[in-house]
mmCIF file of C-alpha atoms in Angstrom:
data_model
loop_
_atom_site.group_PDB
_atom_site.id
_atom_site.type_symbol
_atom_site.label_atom_id
_atom_site.label_comp_id
_atom_site.label_asym_id
_atom_site.label_seq_id
_atom_site.Cartn_x
_atom_site.Cartn_y
_atom_site.Cartn_z
ATOM 1 C CA MET L 23 17.650 40.738 -47.501
ATOM 2 C CA ALA L 24 14.865 39.580 -49.766
ATOM 3 C CA ARG L 25 12.664 41.678 -52.001
ATOM 4 C CA ARG L 26 9.302 40.784 -53.405
ATOM 5 C CA ILE L 27 8.505 40.992 -57.114
ATOM 6 C CA ASP L 28 4.973 40.345 -58.363
ATOM 7 C CA VAL L 29 4.548 37.891 -61.232
ATOM 8 C CA THR L 30 1.376 37.154 -63.192
ATOM 9 C CA GLY L 31 0.790 33.431 -63.468
ATOM 10 C CA ALA L 32 -1.592 31.279 -65.493
ATOM 11 C CA GLY L 33 -5.145 32.619 -65.554
ATOM 12 C CA GLY L 34 -3.992 35.970 -64.163
ATOM 13 C CA VAL L 35 -3.193 34.636 -60.671
ATOM 14 C CA ARG L 36 -0.822 36.995 -58.852
ATOM 15 C CA LEU L 37 2.320 35.274 -57.611
ATOM 16 C CA ALA L 38 4.912 36.565 -55.157
ATOM 17 C CA ALA L 39 8.531 35.964 -56.146
ATOM 18 C CA TRP L 40 11.355 36.695 -53.709
ATOM 19 C CA GLU L 41 14.846 37.724 -54.795
ATOM 20 C CA PHE L 42 17.502 37.167 -52.162
ATOM 21 C CA GLY L 43 20.548 39.334 -51.620
ATOM 22 C CA ASP L 44 23.016 39.820 -48.777
ATOM 23 C CA PRO L 45 23.811 36.757 -46.620
ATOM 24 C CA PRO L 46 22.372 37.101 -43.084
ATOM 25 C CA LYS L 47 24.332 37.214 -39.856
ATOM 26 C CA GLY L 48 24.230 34.164 -37.620
ATOM 27 C CA ASP L 49 22.672 30.813 -38.484
ATOM 28 C CA PRO L 50 20.352 31.237 -41.481
ATOM 29 C CA ALA L 51 19.069 27.671 -41.591
ATOM 30 C CA LYS L 52 15.664 28.495 -40.149
ATOM 31 C CA ALA L 53 15.508 32.168 -41.127
ATOM 32 C CA VAL L 54 12.125 33.586 -42.082
ATOM 33 C CA SER L 55 11.903 35.799 -45.151
ATOM 34 C CA GLU L 56 8.980 38.192 -44.975
ATOM 35 C CA PRO L 57 8.574 41.263 -47.213
ATOM 36 C CA MET L 58 11.257 43.821 -46.401
ATOM 37 C CA ILE L 59 10.620 46.306 -49.180
ATOM 38 C CA PRO L 60 7.387 47.258 -50.951
ATOM 39 C CA THR L 61 5.925 45.085 -53.655
ATOM 40 C CA GLN L 62 7.454 45.857 -57.046
ATOM 41 C CA SER L 63 7.063 44.634 -60.593
ATOM 42 C CA PRO L 64 9.640 43.541 -63.186
ATOM 43 C CA GLY L 65 11.205 46.520 -64.925
ATOM 44 C CA GLU L 66 10.835 48.972 -62.008
ATOM 45 C CA LYS L 67 13.892 50.785 -60.723
ATOM 46 C CA GLY L 68 16.445 48.441 -59.173
ATOM 47 C CA LEU L 69 14.768 45.279 -60.448
ATOM 48 C CA PRO L 70 15.626 43.088 -63.407
ATOM 49 C CA SER L 71 13.431 43.187 -66.477
ATOM 50 C CA ALA L 72 12.651 40.536 -69.027
ATOM 51 C CA ASP L 73 15.373 41.857 -71.328
ATOM 52 C CA GLY L 74 18.081 40.455 -69.038
ATOM 53 C CA GLY L 75 18.845 43.546 -66.966
ATOM 54 C CA GLU L 76 20.988 41.472 -64.612
ATOM 55 C CA GLY L 77 23.520 40.863 -67.379
ATOM 56 C CA SER L 78 25.202 37.471 -67.499
ATOM 57 C CA ARG L 79 24.804 36.605 -63.796
ATOM 58 C CA PRO L 80 23.634 32.953 -63.646
ATOM 59 C CA SER L 81 20.109 32.490 -62.313
ATOM 60 C CA VAL L 82 18.481 29.920 -60.042
ATOM 61 C CA LEU L 83 14.730 29.522 -59.424
ATOM 62 C CA LEU L 84 13.672 27.648 -56.288
ATOM 63 C CA LEU L 85 10.301 25.900 -56.093
ATOM 64 C CA HIS L 86 8.934 24.732 -52.724
ATOM 65 C CA GLY L 87 6.802 21.660 -52.126
ATOM 66 C CA LEU L 88 3.120 21.295 -51.268
ATOM 67 C CA MET L 89 2.200 23.509 -48.274
ATOM 68 C CA GLY L 90 5.621 25.175 -48.451
ATOM 69 C CA ARG L 91 6.578 28.748 -49.206
ATOM 70 C CA ALA L 92 9.481 30.635 -50.736
ATOM 71 C CA SER L 93 10.986 31.504 -47.342
ATOM 72 C CA HIS L 94 11.705 27.818 -46.728
ATOM 73 C CA TRP L 95 14.531 28.339 -49.222
ATOM 74 C CA ALA L 96 16.064 31.270 -47.291
ATOM 75 C CA SER L 97 19.242 29.456 -46.261
ATOM 76 C CA THR L 98 19.851 27.992 -49.725
ATOM 77 C CA ALA L 99 18.967 31.206 -51.570
ATOM 78 C CA ARG L 100 21.267 33.326 -49.466
ATOM 79 C CA TRP L 101 24.411 31.327 -50.096
ATOM 80 C CA LEU L 102 23.446 31.028 -53.740
ATOM 81 C CA SER L 103 23.017 34.801 -53.954
ATOM 82 C CA GLU L 104 26.684 35.325 -53.160
ATOM 83 C CA ARG L 105 27.508 34.311 -56.753
ATOM 84 C CA HIS L 106 24.205 33.809 -58.555
ATOM 85 C CA ARG L 107 20.837 35.465 -58.940
ATOM 86 C CA ALA L 108 18.590 33.500 -56.569
ATOM 87 C CA VAL L 109 14.806 33.781 -56.765
ATOM 88 C CA ALA L 110 12.239 31.706 -54.867
ATOM 89 C CA LEU L 111 8.581 31.576 -55.884
ATOM 90 C CA ASP L 112 5.503 31.370 -53.694
ATOM 91 C CA GLN L 113 3.452 29.062 -55.896
ATOM 92 C CA ARG L 114 -0.284 29.541 -56.374
ATOM 93 C CA GLY L 115 -2.252 28.866 -53.219
ATOM 94 C CA HIS L 116 0.907 29.139 -51.110
ATOM 95 C CA GLY L 117 2.734 31.777 -49.100
ATOM 96 C CA GLN L 118 1.826 35.304 -50.171
ATOM 97 C CA SER L 119 0.657 34.383 -53.654
ATOM 98 C CA GLU L 120 -3.038 34.544 -54.457
ATOM 99 C CA LYS L 121 -5.407 31.755 -53.438
ATOM 100 C CA PRO L 122 -8.517 32.368 -55.574
ATOM 101 C CA PRO L 123 -11.258 29.847 -54.706
ATOM 102 C CA GLN L 124 -11.972 29.159 -58.376
ATOM 103 C CA ALA L 125 -8.364 29.092 -59.598
ATOM 104 C CA ALA L 126 -6.977 26.048 -61.373
ATOM 105 C CA PHE L 127 -4.723 23.885 -59.233
ATOM 106 C CA THR L 128 -3.655 21.579 -62.047
ATOM 107 C CA ARG L 129 -0.202 20.386 -63.051
ATOM 108 C CA GLU L 130 -0.480 22.558 -66.128
ATOM 109 C CA ALA L 131 -1.178 25.663 -64.048
ATOM 110 C CA TYR L 132 1.814 25.114 -61.747
ATOM 111 C CA VAL L 133 4.138 24.531 -64.694
ATOM 112 C CA GLU L 134 2.811 27.575 -66.542
ATOM 113 C CA ASP L 135 3.314 29.692 -63.414
ATOM 114 C CA ALA L 136 6.982 28.696 -63.187
ATOM 115 C CA GLU L 137 7.403 29.343 -66.897
ATOM 116 C CA ALA L 138 5.837 32.795 -66.486
ATOM 117 C CA ALA L 139 8.205 33.594 -63.613
ATOM 118 C CA LEU L 140 11.232 32.688 -65.721
ATOM 119 C CA GLU L 141 10.108 34.827 -68.621
ATOM 120 C CA GLN L 142 8.820 37.838 -66.683
ATOM 121 C CA LEU L 143 11.897 38.009 -64.427
ATOM 122 C CA GLY L 144 14.400 37.388 -67.210
ATOM 123 C CA LEU L 145 15.895 34.342 -65.478
ATOM 124 C CA ALA L 146 16.403 32.009 -68.431
ATOM 125 C CA PRO L 147 18.456 29.994 -69.021
ATOM 126 C CA VAL L 148 18.044 28.972 -65.396
ATOM 127 C CA VAL L 149 18.838 26.177 -62.972
ATOM 128 C CA LEU L 150 15.614 24.924 -61.403
ATOM 129 C CA ILE L 151 15.782 23.580 -57.841
ATOM 130 C CA GLY L 152 12.588 21.930 -56.659
ATOM 131 C CA HIS L 153 11.548 20.166 -53.481
ATOM 132 C CA ALA L 154 8.853 17.478 -53.603
ATOM 133 C CA MET L 155 5.907 18.821 -55.647
ATOM 134 C CA GLY L 156 8.103 21.741 -56.683
ATOM 135 C CA ALA L 157 10.601 19.240 -58.081
ATOM 136 C CA LEU L 158 7.874 17.652 -60.201
ATOM 137 C CA THR L 159 6.967 21.098 -61.530
ATOM 138 C CA ALA L 160 10.653 21.724 -62.247
ATOM 139 C CA TRP L 161 11.243 18.565 -64.249
ATOM 140 C CA GLN L 162 7.975 18.930 -66.150
ATOM 141 C CA LEU L 163 8.984 22.466 -67.120
ATOM 142 C CA ALA L 164 12.485 21.333 -68.074
ATOM 143 C CA ALA L 165 10.962 18.668 -70.340
ATOM 144 C CA ARG L 166 8.504 21.119 -71.868
ATOM 145 C CA ARG L 167 10.830 24.110 -72.326
ATOM 146 C CA PRO L 168 14.437 22.923 -72.655
ATOM 147 C CA ASP L 169 15.341 26.345 -74.046
ATOM 148 C CA LEU L 170 14.641 27.911 -70.649
ATOM 149 C CA VAL L 171 16.452 25.440 -68.370
ATOM 150 C CA ARG L 172 20.192 24.769 -68.143
ATOM 151 C CA GLY L 173 20.141 22.519 -65.075
ATOM 152 C CA LEU L 174 17.769 20.748 -62.680
ATOM 153 C CA VAL L 175 17.938 19.653 -59.043
ATOM 154 C CA VAL L 176 15.215 17.248 -57.882
ATOM 155 C CA CYS L 177 14.918 17.052 -54.096
ATOM 156 C CA ASP L 178 13.087 14.067 -52.584
ATOM 157 C CA MET L 179 10.252 13.634 -55.078
ATOM 158 C CA ARG L 180 9.038 10.279 -56.360
ATOM 159 C CA ALA L 181 8.320 9.593 -60.036
ATOM 160 C CA SER L 182 6.027 6.664 -59.225
ATOM 161 C CA ALA L 183 2.270 6.958 -58.715
ATOM 162 C CA LEU L 184 1.279 7.117 -55.036
ATOM 163 C CA GLY L 185 -2.346 6.087 -55.520
ATOM 164 C CA ALA L 186 -5.798 6.658 -54.060
ATOM 165 C CA ALA L 187 -4.937 5.358 -50.592
ATOM 166 C CA SER L 188 -2.275 8.033 -50.239
ATOM 167 C CA GLN L 189 -4.750 10.769 -51.148
ATOM 168 C CA ARG L 190 -7.274 9.470 -48.588
ATOM 169 C CA GLU L 191 -4.580 9.409 -45.909
ATOM 170 C CA TRP L 192 -3.754 13.019 -46.628
ATOM 171 C CA GLY L 193 -7.393 14.044 -46.370
ATOM 172 C CA ASP L 194 -7.650 12.322 -42.989
ATOM 173 C CA TRP L 195 -4.386 13.869 -41.863
ATOM 174 C CA PHE L 196 -5.574 17.421 -42.547
ATOM 175 C CA LYS L 197 -8.714 16.702 -40.519
ATOM 176 C CA SER L 198 -6.577 15.544 -37.591
ATOM 177 C CA TRP L 199 -4.817 18.878 -37.150
ATOM 178 C CA PRO L 200 -5.794 20.497 -33.825
ATOM 179 C CA ALA L 201 -6.169 23.887 -35.511
ATOM 180 C CA PRO L 202 -6.358 26.644 -34.585
ATOM 181 C CA PHE L 203 -3.201 26.413 -32.507
ATOM 182 C CA ALA L 204 -3.006 28.698 -29.500
ATOM 183 C CA THR L 205 0.666 29.574 -30.030
ATOM 184 C CA LEU L 206 3.499 28.922 -32.459
ATOM 185 C CA ALA L 207 5.105 26.826 -29.731
ATOM 186 C CA GLU L 208 2.090 24.503 -29.954
ATOM 187 C CA VAL L 209 2.528 24.360 -33.734
ATOM 188 C CA ARG L 210 6.166 23.352 -33.364
ATOM 189 C CA LYS L 211 5.354 20.732 -30.730
ATOM 190 C CA TRP L 212 2.472 19.123 -32.607
ATOM 191 C CA PHE L 213 4.221 18.859 -35.976
ATOM 192 C CA GLY L 214 7.593 18.069 -34.438
ATOM 193 C CA GLU L 215 6.462 15.555 -31.785
ATOM 194 C CA ASP L 216 2.734 14.827 -31.422
ATOM 195 C CA ASP L 217 1.625 14.341 -35.030
ATOM 196 C CA PRO L 218 0.938 10.584 -35.489
ATOM 197 C CA TRP L 219 2.960 10.728 -38.724
ATOM 198 C CA VAL L 220 6.110 11.648 -36.770
ATOM 199 C CA GLU L 221 8.132 8.540 -35.947
ATOM 200 C CA ARG L 222 10.558 10.359 -33.623
ATOM 201 C CA PRO L 223 10.929 13.980 -32.434
ATOM 202 C CA ASN L 224 11.839 16.212 -35.358
ATOM 203 C CA PRO L 225 12.348 19.884 -34.398
ATOM 204 C CA SER L 226 13.069 20.966 -37.977
ATOM 205 C CA ARG L 227 9.662 19.619 -39.057
ATOM 206 C CA GLY L 228 8.044 21.687 -36.313
ATOM 207 C CA GLU L 229 9.902 24.778 -37.526
ATOM 208 C CA PHE L 230 8.896 24.049 -41.125
ATOM 209 C CA TYR L 231 5.192 24.098 -40.257
ATOM 210 C CA ALA L 232 5.508 27.096 -37.933
ATOM 211 C CA GLU L 233 6.737 28.944 -41.021
ATOM 212 C CA VAL L 234 3.432 28.366 -42.834
ATOM 213 C CA MET L 235 1.165 29.560 -40.035
ATOM 214 C CA GLN L 236 -0.415 32.980 -39.625
ATOM 215 C CA GLU L 237 -2.173 34.511 -36.645
ATOM 216 C CA SER L 238 -5.948 34.847 -36.846
ATOM 217 C CA PRO L 239 -8.480 36.057 -34.250
ATOM 218 C CA ASP L 240 -8.916 32.545 -32.835
ATOM 219 C CA GLY L 241 -5.291 31.388 -33.012
ATOM 220 C CA TRP L 242 -2.690 30.216 -35.550
ATOM 221 C CA ARG L 243 -3.883 28.706 -38.824
ATOM 222 C CA PRO L 244 -2.099 27.740 -42.065
ATOM 223 C CA VAL L 245 -1.583 30.405 -44.719
ATOM 224 C CA PHE L 246 -2.987 27.946 -47.270
ATOM 225 C CA GLU L 247 -6.387 26.294 -47.666
ATOM 226 C CA PRO L 248 -6.138 22.534 -47.046
ATOM 227 C CA GLU L 249 -8.765 21.863 -49.719
ATOM 228 C CA GLN L 250 -6.616 23.640 -52.289
ATOM 229 C CA MET L 251 -3.644 21.537 -51.225
ATOM 230 C CA LEU L 252 -5.623 18.328 -51.711
ATOM 231 C CA LYS L 253 -6.882 19.588 -55.065
ATOM 232 C CA SER L 254 -3.291 20.328 -56.113
ATOM 233 C CA ARG L 255 -2.110 16.926 -54.968
ATOM 234 C CA GLU L 256 -4.824 14.934 -56.700
ATOM 235 C CA THR L 257 -3.618 16.208 -60.082
ATOM 236 C CA TRP L 258 -0.381 14.200 -59.792
ATOM 237 C CA VAL L 259 -0.749 11.578 -57.066
ATOM 238 C CA TYR L 260 -2.546 9.002 -59.261
ATOM 239 C CA ASP L 261 -0.053 9.106 -62.131
ATOM 240 C CA ALA L 262 3.550 8.107 -62.683
ATOM 241 C CA HIS L 263 5.879 10.744 -64.108
ATOM 242 C CA TRP L 264 8.733 8.764 -65.615
ATOM 243 C CA GLU L 265 8.091 9.818 -69.194
ATOM 244 C CA GLU L 266 8.783 13.491 -68.483
ATOM 245 C CA LEU L 267 12.097 12.536 -66.866
ATOM 246 C CA THR L 268 13.235 10.905 -70.109
ATOM 247 C CA GLN L 269 12.551 14.214 -71.894
ATOM 248 C CA VAL L 270 14.784 16.359 -69.649
ATOM 249 C CA GLN L 271 17.760 17.308 -71.788
ATOM 250 C CA CYS L 272 19.804 19.330 -69.297
ATOM 251 C CA PRO L 273 22.085 17.990 -66.535
ATOM 252 C CA ALA L 274 19.940 16.824 -63.600
ATOM 253 C CA LEU L 275 20.779 15.913 -60.008
ATOM 254 C CA VAL L 276 18.455 13.702 -57.958
ATOM 255 C CA VAL L 277 18.908 14.245 -54.206
ATOM 256 C CA ARG L 278 17.318 12.265 -51.409
ATOM 257 C CA GLY L 279 17.481 12.299 -47.632
ATOM 258 C CA LEU L 280 18.402 8.916 -46.208
ATOM 259 C CA ASP L 281 15.174 8.965 -44.185
ATOM 260 C CA GLY L 282 13.073 10.740 -46.803
ATOM 261 C CA GLU L 283 10.118 9.817 -48.982
ATOM 262 C CA LEU L 284 12.216 8.866 -51.998
ATOM 263 C CA GLY L 285 13.792 5.423 -51.667
ATOM 264 C CA ARG L 286 17.306 4.841 -52.908
ATOM 265 C CA ALA L 287 16.332 2.289 -55.559
ATOM 266 C CA GLU L 288 13.711 4.579 -57.067
ATOM 267 C CA ALA L 289 16.065 7.571 -56.923
ATOM 268 C CA GLN L 290 18.743 5.671 -58.797
ATOM 269 C CA GLU L 291 16.208 4.502 -61.372
ATOM 270 C CA MET L 292 15.246 8.151 -61.882
ATOM 271 C CA VAL L 293 18.914 8.922 -62.477
ATOM 272 C CA ARG L 294 19.089 6.070 -64.967
ATOM 273 C CA VAL L 295 16.172 7.288 -67.071
ATOM 274 C CA LEU L 296 17.318 10.917 -67.027
ATOM 275 C CA PRO L 297 19.505 11.451 -70.106
ATOM 276 C CA ARG L 298 22.099 13.352 -68.033
ATOM 277 C CA GLY L 299 21.212 12.287 -64.509
ATOM 278 C CA GLU L 300 23.363 12.252 -61.370
ATOM 279 C CA TYR L 301 22.677 11.119 -57.821
ATOM 280 C CA ALA L 302 23.368 12.413 -54.308
ATOM 281 C CA GLU L 303 22.022 11.699 -50.859
ATOM 282 C CA VAL L 304 22.210 13.505 -47.532
ATOM 283 C CA ALA L 305 22.832 11.658 -44.274
ATOM 284 C CA ASP L 306 20.630 12.270 -41.226
ATOM 285 C CA ALA L 307 18.009 14.007 -43.378
ATOM 286 C CA GLY L 308 14.349 13.203 -43.870
ATOM 287 C CA HIS L 309 11.952 14.490 -46.484
ATOM 288 C CA LEU L 310 12.742 18.129 -45.637
ATOM 289 C CA VAL L 311 16.351 17.674 -46.747
ATOM 290 C CA HIS L 312 17.285 21.352 -47.094
ATOM 291 C CA TYR L 313 15.641 22.121 -43.752
ATOM 292 C CA ASP L 314 16.907 19.095 -41.808
ATOM 293 C CA GLN L 315 20.537 19.333 -42.886
ATOM 294 C CA PRO L 316 21.282 22.665 -44.610
ATOM 295 C CA GLU L 317 25.041 22.099 -44.633
ATOM 296 C CA GLY L 318 24.741 18.541 -45.928
ATOM 297 C CA TRP L 319 22.301 19.772 -48.581
ATOM 298 C CA ARG L 320 24.743 22.450 -49.681
ATOM 299 C CA THR L 321 27.592 19.943 -49.848
ATOM 300 C CA ALA L 322 25.447 17.660 -52.005
ATOM 301 C CA ILE L 323 24.319 20.212 -54.573
ATOM 302 C CA GLU L 324 27.006 22.901 -54.718
ATOM 303 C CA PRO L 325 29.487 20.985 -56.930
ATOM 304 C CA PHE L 326 26.699 20.212 -59.406
ATOM 305 C CA LEU L 327 25.568 23.829 -59.491
ATOM 306 C CA GLU L 328 29.094 25.118 -59.962
ATOM 307 C CA ALA L 329 29.637 22.749 -62.867
ATOM 308 C CA VAL L 330 26.374 23.726 -64.550
ATOM 309 C CA LEU L 331 26.660 27.459 -63.933
ATOM 310 C CA THR L 332 30.424 27.755 -64.485
ATOM 311 C CA PRO L 333 31.481 26.367 -67.877
ATOM 312 C CA GLY L 334 34.569 24.190 -67.780
ATOM 313 C CA THR L 335 34.156 23.095 -64.153
ATOM 314 C CA PRO L 336 34.715 19.309 -63.852
ATOM 315 C CA ARG L 337 31.973 17.268 -62.200
ATOM 316 C CA THR L 338 32.699 14.020 -60.377
ATOM 317 C CA PRO L 339 29.523 12.902 -58.592
ATOM 318 C CA ASP L 340 30.109 10.689 -55.565
ATOM 319 C CA ALA L 341 26.953 8.977 -54.373
ATOM 320 C CA GLN L 342 27.112 7.995 -50.715
ATOM 321 C CA SER L 343 26.046 4.487 -49.759
ATOM 322 C CA ALA L 344 22.989 4.089 -47.585
ATOM 323 C CA SER L 345 20.043 1.799 -47.036
ATOM 324 C CA ASP L 346 16.465 2.787 -47.787
ATOM 325 C CA SER L 347 14.243 3.832 -44.922
ATOM 326 C CA HIS L 348 10.797 5.371 -44.545
ATOM 327 C CA SER L 349 9.824 8.603 -42.814
ATOM 328 C CA ALA L 350 6.635 10.472 -42.111
ATOM 329 C CA PRO L 351 5.510 12.801 -44.899
ATOM 330 C CA GLY L 352 6.732 16.353 -44.670
ATOM 331 C CA ALA L 353 5.544 18.647 -47.482
ATOM 332 C CA PRO L 354 5.352 16.852 -50.841
#
């Protein structure tokens, strides 16, 4: 089960947060989390308020990457919810959060949104888990508000600048989409097999993009506006983000898929500059680590989370050996 809680982000943008509860039956790896109870606000009956109504239950906030949505975290959030309070946020312009044409899509706005979610939902001190762009938001918030963050997991996000060529490639890629798609099966096939950025068939990538499509009168289109995604991306793609990593005071785990966007050398350099950094990698995973290999992802991060959220738990990180490799972009 997942319930929606409305949050007010920077500039008054309405954000949808999803709190996960009972573990599902069957294989949850690709489960979709749509609204199952009416929209509610913090402080209403049955929901936590900013005064810490959930007591001392440790909290985790999950932040998806560019083009993603909170339901991409369903598998992770559900096993987390067995022992912790697990909340995933649809970030501005994504999922069921608002997409105002004139809204700010800056780094500052994304960070302020996450900060607002922590404060309005009474989650702090929290462990932030971010994928790709969501990971950048997480470590920038951890650097800015160390009082709110007790731990950080960075999933497959680079700290180096990607540059103008990367932004142009993304613009061209959006234009290449054969949207609208006639069926969700066509969505899965194009993103999992036919997309020129796919080096080999990748069913989990197809499922990932099927999750962010909605039916319209002429077929299936993304729930986001591609122009807003490019606007969001251009606020970080030209810059390096090493300095903020040095300012993260809490324990931090950098996780990469062996075939992901984040190379091993850069990941280990990120660990080096983090004051309390650790490293893990997941075999047979690409950029969408938690989607490609949900069990491997859990194995990689669970010991870190237990150590951070359960005082006195020993932590002995064991980085696997692997060689760097490149994969097609997923959802940074």
